[in-house]
Amino acid sequence: MGTADTAAAFAANTTEGTISLTGDVLRPMSLSVEELKARASVLADPFDLRCFTTNRFIRTVDRYRGVLLRKLINLAGLRCDSPGDFKRMVFIASAHDGYAVTFSWHELFNTPVGEHVLVAYECGGKPLDADHGAPVLFSGADILPAPRHVKRLARIETRVLRP
Ligand SMILES: Nc1nc2c(c(=O)[nH]1)N[C@H]1C(S)=C(S)[C@@H](COP(=O)(O)O)O[C@H]1N2
Ligand SMILES: [Mo]
């Protein structure tokens, strides 16, 4: 498939406001914001959104409420066909505009970073709407927060890297 075809297929398979968990998981699934809200949530600290590339200060963001990414991944279940596959797993989080960032199994499940990565649906006690980029994936322990502050999150794809 060409790039345009891939983008079209991706758009056809995603719905605004719904995130899908795909790839090397046992139970591929889609979750609406309503379904996220029904799960146990965590509250992030307020932070300054700052771009990595330019160091530009964008704005101060109030407390996000959302579900930990590692809990959502556990819901879908990691598929480990060979022993130790989880140690070379990566997660590609992509947005409806094609913006994408990565996480590794290690940082989400075996470092403190994972305790601060959430899919947020509320900010400062108010529901986030699509204009505010909902749902937003946010990695609260990053030094510069903007790169892994993914607006309009569409998909988390799990992949086992094969050397
Ligand atoms: N979906 C999506 N999220 C994104 C980006 C993007 O291009 N698409 N850019 C990132 C980068 S590099 C920056 S600096 C900030 C910009 O935030 P702003 O659009 O609210 O100014 O969003 C981050 N999240
Ligand atoms: Mo940026």
PDB file of C-alpha atoms and ligand atoms in Angstrom, residues 49-54 56 58-59 94-100 145-153, ligand 1:
ATOM      1  CA  LEU A  49       3.670  22.192  28.353  1.00  0.00           C
ATOM      2  CA  ARG A  50       6.966  22.872  26.623  1.00  0.00           C
ATOM      3  CA  CYS A  51       8.104  21.844  23.131  1.00  0.00           C
ATOM      4  CA  PHE A  52      11.214  19.643  22.886  1.00  0.00           C
ATOM      5  CA  THR A  53      12.310  21.011  19.509  1.00  0.00           C
ATOM      6  CA  THR A  54      12.097  24.737  20.283  1.00  0.00           C
ATOM      7  CA  ARG A  56       8.890  27.079  23.579  1.00  0.00           C
ATOM      8  CA  ILE A  58       3.041  26.624  25.291  1.00  0.00           C
ATOM      9  CA  ARG A  59       0.786  26.832  28.372  1.00  0.00           C
ATOM     10  CA  SER A  94      -0.692   7.466  17.290  1.00  0.00           C
ATOM     11  CA  ALA A  95      -3.138  10.289  16.808  1.00  0.00           C
ATOM     12  CA  HIS A  96      -5.800  10.927  14.181  1.00  0.00           C
ATOM     13  CA  ASP A  97      -3.454  13.354  12.370  1.00  0.00           C
ATOM     14  CA  GLY A  98      -0.742  10.653  12.089  1.00  0.00           C
ATOM     15  CA  TYR A  99       1.447  12.082  14.884  1.00  0.00           C
ATOM     16  CA  ALA A 100       3.059   9.134  16.705  1.00  0.00           C
ATOM     17  CA  PRO A 145       6.236  17.162  28.151  1.00  0.00           C
ATOM     18  CA  ALA A 146       4.994  18.268  24.709  1.00  0.00           C
ATOM     19  CA  PRO A 147       6.318  15.391  22.547  1.00  0.00           C
ATOM     20  CA  ARG A 148       4.475  12.713  24.525  1.00  0.00           C
ATOM     21  CA  HIS A 149       1.409  14.890  24.982  1.00  0.00           C
ATOM     22  CA  VAL A 150      -0.557  13.337  22.113  1.00  0.00           C
ATOM     23  CA  LYS A 151      -3.822  15.059  21.268  1.00  0.00           C
ATOM     24  CA  ARG A 152      -6.688  13.136  19.664  1.00  0.00           C
ATOM     25  CA  LEU A 153      -5.124   9.768  20.510  1.00  0.00           C
TER      26      LEU A 153
HETATM   27  N1  LIG B   1      -1.988  14.843  17.688  1.00  0.00           N
HETATM   28  C1  LIG B   1      -0.892  15.602  17.836  1.00  0.00           C
HETATM   29  N2  LIG B   1      -0.433  15.859  19.091  1.00  0.00           N
HETATM   30  C2  LIG B   1       0.676  16.620  19.254  1.00  0.00           C
HETATM   31  C3  LIG B   1       1.399  17.120  18.139  1.00  0.00           C
HETATM   32  C4  LIG B   1       0.879  16.854  16.844  1.00  0.00           C
HETATM   33  O1  LIG B   1       1.412  17.274  15.794  1.00  0.00           O
HETATM   34  N3  LIG B   1      -0.276  16.092  16.733  1.00  0.00           N
HETATM   35  N4  LIG B   1       2.566  17.842  18.325  1.00  0.00           N
HETATM   36  C5  LIG B   1       3.220  17.736  19.628  1.00  0.00           C
HETATM   37  C6  LIG B   1       4.213  18.805  19.798  1.00  0.00           C
HETATM   38  S1  LIG B   1       5.714  18.550  19.056  1.00  0.00           S
HETATM   39  C7  LIG B   1       3.935  19.945  20.480  1.00  0.00           C
HETATM   40  S2  LIG B   1       5.118  21.147  20.728  1.00  0.00           S
HETATM   41  C8  LIG B   1       2.601  20.170  21.099  1.00  0.00           C
HETATM   42  C9  LIG B   1       1.990  21.470  20.590  1.00  0.00           C
HETATM   43  O2  LIG B   1       0.879  21.735  21.360  1.00  0.00           O
HETATM   44  P1  LIG B   1      -0.242  22.778  20.862  1.00  0.00           P
HETATM   45  O3  LIG B   1      -0.712  22.285  19.499  1.00  0.00           O
HETATM   46  O4  LIG B   1      -1.313  22.709  21.889  1.00  0.00           O
HETATM   47  O5  LIG B   1       0.412  24.129  20.741  1.00  0.00           O
HETATM   48  O6  LIG B   1       1.673  19.126  20.813  1.00  0.00           O
HETATM   49  C10 LIG B   1       2.208  17.802  20.770  1.00  0.00           C
HETATM   50  N5  LIG B   1       1.121  16.876  20.518  1.00  0.00           N
END
